[in-house]
Short mmCIF file of N, CA and C in Angstrom, two decimals:
data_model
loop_
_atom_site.label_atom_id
_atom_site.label_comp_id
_atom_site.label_asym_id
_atom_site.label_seq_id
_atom_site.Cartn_x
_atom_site.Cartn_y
_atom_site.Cartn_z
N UNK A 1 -22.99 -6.92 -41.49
CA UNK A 1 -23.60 -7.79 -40.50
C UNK A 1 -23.39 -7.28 -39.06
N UNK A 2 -22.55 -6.85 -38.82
CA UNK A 2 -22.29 -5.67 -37.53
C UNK A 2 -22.96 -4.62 -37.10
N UNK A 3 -23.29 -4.61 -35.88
CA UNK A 3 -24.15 -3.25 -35.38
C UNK A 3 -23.31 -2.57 -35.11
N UNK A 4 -22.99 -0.70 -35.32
CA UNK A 4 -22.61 -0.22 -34.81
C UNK A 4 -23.41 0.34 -33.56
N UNK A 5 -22.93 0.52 -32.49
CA UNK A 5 -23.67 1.34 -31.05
C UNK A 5 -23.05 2.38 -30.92
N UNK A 6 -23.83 3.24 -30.60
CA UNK A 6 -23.35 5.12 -29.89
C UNK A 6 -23.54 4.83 -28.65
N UNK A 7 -22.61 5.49 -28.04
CA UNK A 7 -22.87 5.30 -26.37
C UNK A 7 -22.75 6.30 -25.70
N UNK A 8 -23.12 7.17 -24.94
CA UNK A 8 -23.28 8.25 -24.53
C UNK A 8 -22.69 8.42 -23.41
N UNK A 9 -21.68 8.95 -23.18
CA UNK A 9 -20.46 9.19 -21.84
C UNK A 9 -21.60 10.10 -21.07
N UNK A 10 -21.66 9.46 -19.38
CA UNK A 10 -21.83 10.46 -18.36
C UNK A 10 -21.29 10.84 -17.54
N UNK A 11 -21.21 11.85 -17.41
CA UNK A 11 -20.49 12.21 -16.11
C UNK A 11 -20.79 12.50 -15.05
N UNK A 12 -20.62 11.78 -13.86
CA UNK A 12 -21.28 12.21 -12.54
C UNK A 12 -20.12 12.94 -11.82
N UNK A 13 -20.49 13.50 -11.15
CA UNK A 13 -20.00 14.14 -9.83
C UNK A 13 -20.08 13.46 -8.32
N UNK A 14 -19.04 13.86 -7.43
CA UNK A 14 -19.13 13.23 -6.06
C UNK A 14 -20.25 13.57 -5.07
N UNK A 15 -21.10 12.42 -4.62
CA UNK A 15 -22.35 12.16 -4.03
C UNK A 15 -23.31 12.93 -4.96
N UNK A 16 -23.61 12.98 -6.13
CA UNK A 16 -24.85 12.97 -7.10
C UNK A 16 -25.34 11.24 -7.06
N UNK A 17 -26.79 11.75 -6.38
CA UNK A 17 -27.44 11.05 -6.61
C UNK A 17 -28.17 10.20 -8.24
N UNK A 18 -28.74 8.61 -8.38
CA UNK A 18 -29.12 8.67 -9.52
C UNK A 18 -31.11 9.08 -8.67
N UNK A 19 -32.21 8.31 -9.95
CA UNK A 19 -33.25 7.81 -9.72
C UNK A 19 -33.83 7.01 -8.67
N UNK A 20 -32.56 5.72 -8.59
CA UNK A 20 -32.86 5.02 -7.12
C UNK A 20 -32.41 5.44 -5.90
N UNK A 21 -31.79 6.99 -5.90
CA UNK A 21 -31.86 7.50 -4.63
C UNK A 21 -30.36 6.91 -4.06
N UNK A 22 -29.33 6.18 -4.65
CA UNK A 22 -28.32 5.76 -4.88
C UNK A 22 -27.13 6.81 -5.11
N UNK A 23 -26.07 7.04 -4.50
CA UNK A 23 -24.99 7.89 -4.60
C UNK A 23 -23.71 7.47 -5.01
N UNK A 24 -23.45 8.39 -5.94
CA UNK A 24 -22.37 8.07 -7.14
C UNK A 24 -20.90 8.29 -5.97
N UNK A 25 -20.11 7.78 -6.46
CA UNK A 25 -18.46 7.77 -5.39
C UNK A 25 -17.43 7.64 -6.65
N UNK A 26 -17.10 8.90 -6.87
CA UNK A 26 -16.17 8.88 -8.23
C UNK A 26 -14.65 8.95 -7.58
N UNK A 27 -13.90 8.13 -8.22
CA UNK A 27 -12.36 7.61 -7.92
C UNK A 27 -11.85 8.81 -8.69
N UNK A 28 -11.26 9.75 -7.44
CA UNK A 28 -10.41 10.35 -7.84
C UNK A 28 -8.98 10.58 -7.92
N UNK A 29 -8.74 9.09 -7.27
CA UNK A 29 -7.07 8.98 -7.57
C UNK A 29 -6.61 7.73 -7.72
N UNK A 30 -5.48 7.99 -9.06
CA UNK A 30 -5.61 6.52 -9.70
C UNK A 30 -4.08 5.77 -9.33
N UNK A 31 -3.79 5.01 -8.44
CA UNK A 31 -2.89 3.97 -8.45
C UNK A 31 -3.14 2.70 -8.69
N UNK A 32 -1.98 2.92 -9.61
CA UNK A 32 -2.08 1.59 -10.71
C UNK A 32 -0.63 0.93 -11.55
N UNK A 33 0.41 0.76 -10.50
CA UNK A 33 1.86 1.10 -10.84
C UNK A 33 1.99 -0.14 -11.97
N UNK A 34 1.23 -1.25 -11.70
CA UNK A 34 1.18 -2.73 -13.00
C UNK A 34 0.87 -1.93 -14.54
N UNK A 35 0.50 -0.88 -14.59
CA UNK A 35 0.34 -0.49 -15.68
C UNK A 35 1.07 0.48 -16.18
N UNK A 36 1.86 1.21 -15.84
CA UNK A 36 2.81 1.80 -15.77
C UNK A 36 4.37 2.03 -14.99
N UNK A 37 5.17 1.20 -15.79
CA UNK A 37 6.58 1.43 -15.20
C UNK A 37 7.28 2.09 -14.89
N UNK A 38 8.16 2.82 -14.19
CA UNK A 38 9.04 3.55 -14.61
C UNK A 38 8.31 4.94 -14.42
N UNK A 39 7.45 4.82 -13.11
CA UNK A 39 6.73 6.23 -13.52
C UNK A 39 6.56 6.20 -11.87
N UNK A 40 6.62 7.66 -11.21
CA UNK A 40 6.15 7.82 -9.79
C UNK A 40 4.95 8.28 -9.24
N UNK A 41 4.34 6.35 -9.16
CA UNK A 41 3.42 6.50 -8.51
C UNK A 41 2.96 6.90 -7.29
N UNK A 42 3.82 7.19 -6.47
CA UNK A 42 3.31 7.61 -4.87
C UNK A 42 3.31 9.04 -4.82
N UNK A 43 3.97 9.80 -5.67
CA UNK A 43 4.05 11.26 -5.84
C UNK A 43 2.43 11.60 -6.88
N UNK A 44 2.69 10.74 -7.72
CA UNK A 44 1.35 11.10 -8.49
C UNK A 44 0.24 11.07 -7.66
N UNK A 45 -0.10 9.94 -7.09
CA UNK A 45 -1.46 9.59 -6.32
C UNK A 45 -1.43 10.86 -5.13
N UNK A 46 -0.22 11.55 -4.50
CA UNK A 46 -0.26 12.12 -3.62
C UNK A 46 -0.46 13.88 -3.89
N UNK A 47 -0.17 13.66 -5.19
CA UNK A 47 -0.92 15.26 -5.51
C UNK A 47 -2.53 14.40 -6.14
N UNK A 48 -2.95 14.00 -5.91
CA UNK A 48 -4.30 13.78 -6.73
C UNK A 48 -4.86 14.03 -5.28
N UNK A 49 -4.71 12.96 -4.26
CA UNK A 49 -5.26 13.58 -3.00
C UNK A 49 -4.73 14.40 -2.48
N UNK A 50 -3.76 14.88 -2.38
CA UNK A 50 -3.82 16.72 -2.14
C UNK A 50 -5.14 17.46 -2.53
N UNK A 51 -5.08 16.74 -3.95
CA UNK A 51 -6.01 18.11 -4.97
C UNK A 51 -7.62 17.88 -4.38
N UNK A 52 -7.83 16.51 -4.04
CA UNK A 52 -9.06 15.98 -3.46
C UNK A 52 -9.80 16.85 -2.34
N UNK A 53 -8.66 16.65 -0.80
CA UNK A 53 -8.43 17.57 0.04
C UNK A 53 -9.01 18.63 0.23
N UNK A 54 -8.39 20.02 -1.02
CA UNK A 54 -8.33 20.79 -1.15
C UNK A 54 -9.72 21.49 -1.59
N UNK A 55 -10.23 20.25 -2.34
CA UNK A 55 -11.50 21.09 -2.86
C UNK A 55 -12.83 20.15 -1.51
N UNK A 56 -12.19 19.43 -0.64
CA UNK A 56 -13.59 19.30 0.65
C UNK A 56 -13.81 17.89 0.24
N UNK A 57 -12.94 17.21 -0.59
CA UNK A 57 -14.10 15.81 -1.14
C UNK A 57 -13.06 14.51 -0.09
N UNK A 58 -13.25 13.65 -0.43
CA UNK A 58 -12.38 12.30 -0.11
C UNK A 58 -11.46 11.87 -0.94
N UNK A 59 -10.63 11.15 -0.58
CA UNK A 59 -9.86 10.52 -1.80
C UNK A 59 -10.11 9.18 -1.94
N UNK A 60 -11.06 9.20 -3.30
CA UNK A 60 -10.99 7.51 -3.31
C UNK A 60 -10.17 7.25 -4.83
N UNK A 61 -9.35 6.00 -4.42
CA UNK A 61 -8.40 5.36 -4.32
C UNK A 61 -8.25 4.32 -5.67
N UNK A 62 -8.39 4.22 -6.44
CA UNK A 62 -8.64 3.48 -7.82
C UNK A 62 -7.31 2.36 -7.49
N UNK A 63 -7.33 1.07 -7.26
CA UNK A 63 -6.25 0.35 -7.64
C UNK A 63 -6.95 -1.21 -7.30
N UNK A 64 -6.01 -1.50 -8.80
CA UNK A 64 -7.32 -3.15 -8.95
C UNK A 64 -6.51 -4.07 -8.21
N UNK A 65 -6.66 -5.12 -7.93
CA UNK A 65 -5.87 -6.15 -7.63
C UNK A 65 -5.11 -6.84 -8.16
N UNK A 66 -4.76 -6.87 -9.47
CA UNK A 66 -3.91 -6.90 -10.69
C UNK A 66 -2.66 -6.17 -10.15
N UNK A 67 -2.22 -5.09 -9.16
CA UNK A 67 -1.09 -4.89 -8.57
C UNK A 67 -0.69 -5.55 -7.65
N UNK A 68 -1.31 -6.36 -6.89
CA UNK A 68 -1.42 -7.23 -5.41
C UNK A 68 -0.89 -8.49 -5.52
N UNK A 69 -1.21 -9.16 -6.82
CA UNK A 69 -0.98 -10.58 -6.83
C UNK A 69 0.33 -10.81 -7.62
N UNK A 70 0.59 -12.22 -7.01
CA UNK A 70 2.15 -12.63 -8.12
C UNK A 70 2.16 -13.95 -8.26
N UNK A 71 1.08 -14.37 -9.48
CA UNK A 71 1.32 -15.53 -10.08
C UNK A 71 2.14 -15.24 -10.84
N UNK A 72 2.88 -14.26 -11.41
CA UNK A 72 3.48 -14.12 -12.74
C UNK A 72 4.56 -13.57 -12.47
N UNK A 73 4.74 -12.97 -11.49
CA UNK A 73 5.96 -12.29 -10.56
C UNK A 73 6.38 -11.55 -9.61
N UNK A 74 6.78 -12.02 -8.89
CA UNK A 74 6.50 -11.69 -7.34
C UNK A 74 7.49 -10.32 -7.21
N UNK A 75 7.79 -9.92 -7.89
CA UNK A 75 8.83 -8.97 -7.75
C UNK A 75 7.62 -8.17 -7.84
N UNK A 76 7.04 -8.04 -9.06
CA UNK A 76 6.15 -6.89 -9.30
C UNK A 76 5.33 -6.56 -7.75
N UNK A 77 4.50 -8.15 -7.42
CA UNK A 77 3.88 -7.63 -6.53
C UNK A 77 4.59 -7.06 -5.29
N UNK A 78 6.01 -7.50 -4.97
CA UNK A 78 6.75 -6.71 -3.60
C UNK A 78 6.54 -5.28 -4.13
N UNK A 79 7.02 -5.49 -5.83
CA UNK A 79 7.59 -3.38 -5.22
C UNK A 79 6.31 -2.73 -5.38
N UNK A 80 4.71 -3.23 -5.66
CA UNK A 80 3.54 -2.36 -6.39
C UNK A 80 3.70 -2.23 -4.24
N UNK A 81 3.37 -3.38 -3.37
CA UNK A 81 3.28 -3.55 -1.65
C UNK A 81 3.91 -2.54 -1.32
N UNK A 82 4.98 -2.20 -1.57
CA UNK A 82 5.85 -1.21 -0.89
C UNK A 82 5.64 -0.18 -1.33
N UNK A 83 5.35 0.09 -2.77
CA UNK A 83 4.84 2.00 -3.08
C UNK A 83 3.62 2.06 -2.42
N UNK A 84 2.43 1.14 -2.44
CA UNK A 84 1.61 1.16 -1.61
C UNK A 84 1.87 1.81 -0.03
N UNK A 85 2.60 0.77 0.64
CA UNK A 85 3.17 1.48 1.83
C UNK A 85 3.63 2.60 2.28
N UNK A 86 4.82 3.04 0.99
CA UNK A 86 5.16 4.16 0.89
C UNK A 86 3.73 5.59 0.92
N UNK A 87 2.89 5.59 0.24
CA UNK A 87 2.10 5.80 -0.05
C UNK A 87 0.86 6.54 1.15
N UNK A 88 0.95 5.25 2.03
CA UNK A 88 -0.20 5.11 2.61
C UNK A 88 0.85 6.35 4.03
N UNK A 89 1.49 5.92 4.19
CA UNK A 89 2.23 6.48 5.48
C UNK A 89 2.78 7.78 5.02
N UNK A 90 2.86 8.15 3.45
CA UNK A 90 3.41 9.52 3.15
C UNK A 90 1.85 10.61 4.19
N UNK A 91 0.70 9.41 3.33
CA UNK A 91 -1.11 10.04 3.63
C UNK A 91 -0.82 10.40 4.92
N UNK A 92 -0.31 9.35 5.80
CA UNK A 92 -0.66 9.34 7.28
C UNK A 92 0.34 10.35 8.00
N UNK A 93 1.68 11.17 7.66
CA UNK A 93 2.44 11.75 7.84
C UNK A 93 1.86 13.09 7.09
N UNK A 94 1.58 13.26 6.06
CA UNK A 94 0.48 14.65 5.50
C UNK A 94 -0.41 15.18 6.01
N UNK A 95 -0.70 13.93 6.32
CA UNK A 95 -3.26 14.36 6.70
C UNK A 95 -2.95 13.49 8.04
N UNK A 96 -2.03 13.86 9.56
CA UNK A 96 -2.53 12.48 10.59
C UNK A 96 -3.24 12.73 11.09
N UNK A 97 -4.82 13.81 10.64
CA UNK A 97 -6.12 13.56 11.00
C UNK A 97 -6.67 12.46 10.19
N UNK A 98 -6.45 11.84 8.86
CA UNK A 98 -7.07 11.09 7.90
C UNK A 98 -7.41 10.14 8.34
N UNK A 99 -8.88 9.55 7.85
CA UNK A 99 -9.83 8.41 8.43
C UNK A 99 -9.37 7.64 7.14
N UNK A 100 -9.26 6.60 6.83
CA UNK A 100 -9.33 5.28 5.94
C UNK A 100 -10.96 4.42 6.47
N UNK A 101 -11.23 4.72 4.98
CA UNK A 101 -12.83 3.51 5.52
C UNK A 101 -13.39 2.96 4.11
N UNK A 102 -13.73 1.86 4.65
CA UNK A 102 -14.60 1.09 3.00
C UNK A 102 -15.31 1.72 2.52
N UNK A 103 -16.00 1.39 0.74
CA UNK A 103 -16.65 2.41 0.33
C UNK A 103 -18.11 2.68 0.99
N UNK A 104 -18.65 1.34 1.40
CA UNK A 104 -19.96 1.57 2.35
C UNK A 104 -19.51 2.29 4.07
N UNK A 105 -18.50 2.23 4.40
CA UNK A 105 -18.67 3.00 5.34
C UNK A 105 -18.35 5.03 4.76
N UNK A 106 -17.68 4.62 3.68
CA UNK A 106 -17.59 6.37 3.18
C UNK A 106 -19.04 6.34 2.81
N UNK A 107 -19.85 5.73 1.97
CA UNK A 107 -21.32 5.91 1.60
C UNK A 107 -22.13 6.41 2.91
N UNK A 108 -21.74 5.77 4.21
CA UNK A 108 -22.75 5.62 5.55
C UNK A 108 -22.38 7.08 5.71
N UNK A 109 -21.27 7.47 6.04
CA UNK A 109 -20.41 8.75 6.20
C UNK A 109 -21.02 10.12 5.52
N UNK A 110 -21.24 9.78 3.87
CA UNK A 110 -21.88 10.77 3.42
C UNK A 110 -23.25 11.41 3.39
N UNK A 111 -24.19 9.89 3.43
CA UNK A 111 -25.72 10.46 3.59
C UNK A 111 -25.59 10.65 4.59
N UNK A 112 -25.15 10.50 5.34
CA UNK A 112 -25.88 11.16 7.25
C UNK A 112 -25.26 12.29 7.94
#
């Protein structure tokens, strides 16, 4: 009584356009410390944008809000705030040319 579905993985690349003339913005660095404990996230995320950097692209930034909040425990959310911090000021002490901007202002940024 079940359908099985095939689904066909694509892969885009950074600013490939689709059909509607629309530009793809692929997350290339993933912080996400709620999902992994015990693991260093500010070193990880900081060679991913290194590696970003390096090859001319941006670093965008993968992290859900599932690290931010603390209905369930506020501890989590202080220490995910502070690797964040850590994080952001390692960027700003690495790259202190680096722009921070929303994804529509990186979108405005790229077509023009």
């Amino acid at each position: 009584p079940f359908k099985t579905y095939q689904y066909k993985t694509r892969r885009h690349f950074m600013s490939q356009k689709n059909i509607y003339g629309q530009t793809y913005f692929v997350r290339n660095v993933f912080f996400e410390p709620s999902t992994k404990f015990n693991f260093n996230w500010v070193d990880s995320s900081l060679k991913q944008i290194s590696q970003a950097f390096n090859l001319g692209l941006p670093a965008i930034v993968s992290s859900h809000r599932l690290n931010y909040i603390s209905r369930l425990k506020t501890s989590n959310r202080d220490n995910n705030l502070q690797m964040l911090n850590s994080l952001l000021s390692e960027v700003k002490r690495l790259y202190p040319e680096v722009i921070f901007m929303t994804s529509d202002q990186l979108g405005d940024y790229m077509t023009n």
